[in-house]
Amino acid sequence: MTVDVPLSALREQGVDQLRLLAKIARMYHEQGVRQPQIAADLNISQSRVSRLLRHAADIGIVRTVVTLPDGVYTDIEQELEERYGLLDSVVVDAGTSAGGIMQVLGAATATYLGETLQNGDAVGISSWSATLLATVDAMRPKNGMAVDVVTQLVGGIGDAHVQVNATRLLDRFATLTGARPLFLPTPGLVNSPSVRRALLDDPTVKGVREVWNRLTVTLVGIGSVQPSPLLEQSGNAIDPEQQRKLRDLGAVGDVCYRFLDADGKLIKSPFNNRILGIDPAQLKATRRRIGVAGGPAKHAAIAAALKGQWINTLITDLETAQRLLQR
């Protein structure tokens, strides 16, 4: 707090009144004297002390100055929210290495979920994200938490050596939040539309699709056209030829295998008929859509996800946030 008497106040207030306002303001804000003691020392009522303190703030005698601690970027977060129409954002300084970014973003997301998840939430999580794996590894149980259900947003079956990661992601999240886990027992990407249609008729898959209609939170990674190492190892990644075709169509990244152009519009491609995952309309109908991603390779993809409103909450690193504000 700073205590200063502006000239405008002098014109509108008597000097005696200003003197009392300034005295009370200094006693309270600079000397740390509590309101009951101020009232006793000045022989006035405590309610009047409270009114005078409010009046001192109203006319500018007391001005609040917020100094951000190191590592806190609420100013940048506010700019992101205003620029992209976000519900919320978290910006952290994650250093420069890709591994460091994933770990720091995972820890930040774990903290954010601990503060914002609510009893009864229905949560959807994308299956093949190393950053979301780091998130659940950093999460801690929360007393009284009872998320209703958590399910996969894309098929969670892949190469046996890495499928354990998709399973662990969902299982650990469910254990920590008290949620009922609901797995999607299919690959995320199949060979043909006919295989996809057959799997969509499976009763278990139908049950997951019904839950997608009532999700309250989605938690997704944001990918570039080049698959991440985890996705590549899973067997669910697109091949180099398909990557080239998608780039030719203008693709810059994806959310849940839905490839987007630079403006965030869905790329129209036969590839879409091979995806076993949440429908774009279902995803966008979710109230809170949390995207977790960072690093130079994903700048264009993150911007596309924001422009297309595929996410409305962003957790990212400082350098990426600054780049997003320069666009």
Short mmCIF file of C-alpha atoms in Angstrom, two decimals, residues 133-314:
data_model
loop_
_atom_site.label_atom_id
_atom_site.label_comp_id
_atom_site.label_asym_id
_atom_site.label_seq_id
_atom_site.Cartn_x
_atom_site.Cartn_y
_atom_site.Cartn_z
CA LEU A 133 1.75 -39.07 -17.81
CA ALA A 134 4.01 -36.62 -15.96
CA THR A 135 0.86 -34.98 -14.62
CA VAL A 136 -0.58 -38.10 -13.00
CA ASP A 137 2.85 -39.00 -11.65
CA ALA A 138 2.92 -35.62 -9.87
CA MET A 139 -0.68 -35.78 -8.59
CA ARG A 140 -1.40 -36.54 -4.95
CA PRO A 141 -4.60 -37.91 -3.37
CA LYS A 142 -7.04 -35.25 -2.22
CA ASN A 143 -9.23 -35.94 0.79
CA GLY A 144 -12.92 -35.77 0.02
CA MET A 145 -12.38 -35.83 -3.74
CA ALA A 146 -14.91 -37.97 -5.61
CA VAL A 147 -14.72 -37.50 -9.37
CA ASP A 148 -17.56 -39.51 -10.90
CA VAL A 149 -15.86 -41.12 -13.89
CA VAL A 150 -12.69 -40.79 -15.96
CA THR A 151 -12.41 -42.16 -19.48
CA GLN A 152 -10.07 -42.17 -22.44
CA LEU A 153 -10.77 -39.75 -25.28
CA VAL A 154 -8.98 -41.85 -27.91
CA GLY A 155 -8.34 -45.56 -28.15
CA GLY A 156 -5.91 -46.78 -25.54
CA ILE A 157 -4.69 -50.00 -27.16
CA GLY A 158 -1.27 -50.02 -28.78
CA ASP A 159 2.08 -51.76 -28.79
CA ALA A 160 2.30 -53.98 -25.71
CA HIS A 161 5.55 -52.35 -24.59
CA VAL A 162 3.98 -48.90 -24.27
CA GLN A 163 0.28 -49.65 -23.83
CA VAL A 164 1.00 -49.86 -20.11
CA ASN A 165 1.48 -46.08 -20.19
CA ALA A 166 -2.03 -45.37 -21.45
CA THR A 167 -3.44 -47.80 -18.89
CA ARG A 168 -1.37 -46.35 -16.06
CA LEU A 169 -2.42 -42.81 -16.94
CA LEU A 170 -6.11 -43.57 -16.57
CA ASP A 171 -5.77 -46.00 -13.68
CA ARG A 172 -3.63 -43.67 -11.54
CA PHE A 173 -5.89 -40.69 -12.22
CA ALA A 174 -8.89 -42.77 -11.14
CA THR A 175 -7.14 -43.99 -7.99
CA LEU A 176 -6.14 -40.47 -6.93
CA THR A 177 -9.54 -38.88 -7.56
CA GLY A 178 -11.89 -41.68 -6.58
CA ALA A 179 -13.24 -41.89 -10.13
CA ARG A 180 -14.57 -44.96 -11.89
CA PRO A 181 -12.15 -45.70 -14.76
CA LEU A 182 -13.67 -46.37 -18.16
CA PHE A 183 -11.20 -47.65 -20.76
CA LEU A 184 -11.63 -47.43 -24.53
CA PRO A 185 -10.43 -50.92 -25.58
CA THR A 186 -9.55 -50.04 -29.18
CA PRO A 187 -6.59 -48.52 -31.01
CA GLY A 188 -6.75 -44.80 -31.54
CA LEU A 189 -6.14 -45.26 -35.25
CA VAL A 190 -7.36 -48.21 -37.34
CA ASN A 191 -6.55 -49.30 -40.89
CA SER A 192 -9.87 -48.59 -42.55
CA PRO A 193 -13.29 -46.94 -42.08
CA SER A 194 -14.95 -50.36 -42.10
CA VAL A 195 -12.90 -51.51 -39.11
CA ARG A 196 -13.82 -48.28 -37.34
CA ARG A 197 -17.54 -48.79 -38.00
CA ALA A 198 -17.39 -52.34 -36.65
CA LEU A 199 -15.66 -51.24 -33.46
CA LEU A 200 -18.11 -48.39 -32.92
CA ASP A 201 -20.88 -50.99 -32.69
CA ASP A 202 -19.15 -52.79 -29.83
CA PRO A 203 -21.23 -52.41 -26.61
CA THR A 204 -18.21 -51.35 -24.53
CA VAL A 205 -17.28 -48.66 -27.05
CA LYS A 206 -20.89 -47.47 -27.12
CA GLY A 207 -20.77 -47.08 -23.34
CA VAL A 208 -17.68 -44.87 -23.57
CA ARG A 209 -19.27 -42.77 -26.33
CA GLU A 210 -22.30 -42.16 -24.11
CA VAL A 211 -20.03 -40.89 -21.31
CA TRP A 212 -18.37 -38.51 -23.79
CA ASN A 213 -21.74 -36.76 -24.07
CA ARG A 214 -21.72 -35.80 -20.39
CA LEU A 215 -18.09 -34.89 -19.80
CA THR A 216 -17.49 -31.81 -17.67
CA VAL A 217 -13.69 -31.72 -18.07
CA THR A 218 -11.37 -32.80 -20.88
CA LEU A 219 -7.62 -32.97 -20.34
CA VAL A 220 -5.68 -33.13 -23.59
CA GLY A 221 -2.20 -32.85 -24.97
CA ILE A 222 -1.65 -30.88 -28.16
CA GLY A 223 0.42 -32.54 -30.85
CA SER A 224 2.36 -31.35 -33.87
CA VAL A 225 2.00 -33.18 -37.18
CA GLN A 226 5.22 -35.06 -36.36
CA PRO A 227 4.17 -37.70 -33.80
CA SER A 228 5.71 -37.65 -30.33
CA PRO A 229 8.04 -40.53 -29.40
CA LEU A 230 5.36 -42.04 -27.14
CA LEU A 231 2.72 -41.93 -29.87
CA GLU A 232 5.20 -43.30 -32.42
CA GLN A 233 6.01 -46.24 -30.16
CA SER A 234 2.34 -46.96 -29.48
CA GLY A 235 1.61 -47.96 -33.06
CA ASN A 236 -1.18 -45.36 -33.28
CA ALA A 237 0.86 -42.74 -35.15
CA ILE A 238 0.29 -41.72 -38.75
CA ASP A 239 2.96 -42.76 -41.24
CA PRO A 240 5.29 -40.27 -43.01
CA GLU A 241 3.23 -40.32 -46.20
CA GLN A 242 0.05 -39.44 -44.31
CA GLN A 243 1.95 -36.70 -42.46
CA ARG A 244 2.97 -35.22 -45.82
CA LYS A 245 -0.62 -35.31 -47.09
CA LEU A 246 -1.91 -33.59 -43.96
CA ARG A 247 0.76 -30.89 -44.21
CA ASP A 248 -0.20 -30.33 -47.84
CA LEU A 249 -3.77 -29.74 -46.62
CA GLY A 250 -2.46 -27.14 -44.16
CA ALA A 251 -2.29 -29.17 -40.95
CA VAL A 252 -0.13 -27.72 -38.15
CA GLY A 253 -1.12 -29.98 -35.24
CA ASP A 254 -3.81 -32.05 -33.59
CA VAL A 255 -6.03 -32.43 -30.57
CA CYS A 256 -7.13 -36.05 -30.00
CA TYR A 257 -6.04 -36.95 -33.57
CA ARG A 258 -8.20 -34.17 -35.01
CA PHE A 259 -5.76 -32.33 -37.25
CA LEU A 260 -6.11 -28.55 -37.49
CA ASP A 261 -4.97 -25.81 -39.83
CA ALA A 262 -3.32 -22.61 -38.60
CA ASP A 263 -6.73 -21.04 -37.92
CA GLY A 264 -7.86 -23.98 -35.82
CA LYS A 265 -10.22 -25.39 -38.45
CA LEU A 266 -10.58 -29.15 -38.78
CA ILE A 267 -8.68 -30.59 -41.73
CA LYS A 268 -11.07 -32.48 -43.99
CA SER A 269 -9.36 -35.74 -44.86
CA PRO A 270 -10.23 -39.45 -45.26
CA PHE A 271 -7.93 -39.87 -42.27
CA ASN A 272 -10.80 -38.72 -40.02
CA ASN A 273 -12.72 -41.90 -40.84
CA ARG A 274 -10.00 -44.03 -39.26
CA ILE A 275 -9.98 -42.35 -35.83
CA LEU A 276 -11.52 -43.98 -32.80
CA GLY A 277 -11.91 -41.09 -30.45
CA ILE A 278 -14.21 -38.38 -29.21
CA ASP A 279 -16.19 -36.56 -31.89
CA PRO A 280 -15.19 -32.90 -32.42
CA ALA A 281 -18.71 -31.72 -31.46
CA GLN A 282 -18.59 -33.73 -28.23
CA LEU A 283 -15.18 -32.33 -27.38
CA LYS A 284 -16.22 -28.73 -27.96
CA ALA A 285 -19.41 -29.24 -25.92
CA THR A 286 -17.37 -29.97 -22.78
CA ARG A 287 -17.54 -27.09 -20.31
CA ARG A 288 -13.84 -27.09 -19.32
CA ARG A 289 -11.35 -28.10 -22.01
CA ILE A 290 -7.83 -28.09 -20.58
CA GLY A 291 -4.90 -28.19 -22.99
CA VAL A 292 -1.41 -28.95 -21.66
CA ALA A 293 1.49 -28.35 -24.04
CA GLY A 294 4.63 -26.31 -24.55
CA GLY A 295 7.95 -26.04 -26.32
CA PRO A 296 9.00 -24.47 -29.65
CA ALA A 297 7.88 -27.43 -31.77
CA LYS A 298 4.28 -26.95 -30.66
CA HIS A 299 3.81 -23.18 -30.96
CA ALA A 300 1.76 -23.39 -34.17
CA ALA A 301 -0.32 -26.32 -32.91
CA ILE A 302 -1.14 -24.61 -29.61
CA ALA A 303 -2.12 -21.41 -31.41
CA ALA A 304 -4.41 -23.41 -33.68
CA ALA A 305 -6.06 -25.18 -30.73
CA LEU A 306 -6.70 -21.78 -29.12
CA LYS A 307 -8.01 -20.09 -32.28
CA GLY A 308 -10.36 -22.99 -33.00
CA GLN A 309 -11.59 -23.05 -29.37
CA TRP A 310 -10.67 -26.71 -29.02
CA ILE A 311 -9.45 -25.78 -25.54
CA ASN A 312 -10.55 -23.00 -23.20
CA THR A 313 -7.91 -23.48 -20.50
CA LEU A 314 -4.20 -23.52 -21.31
#
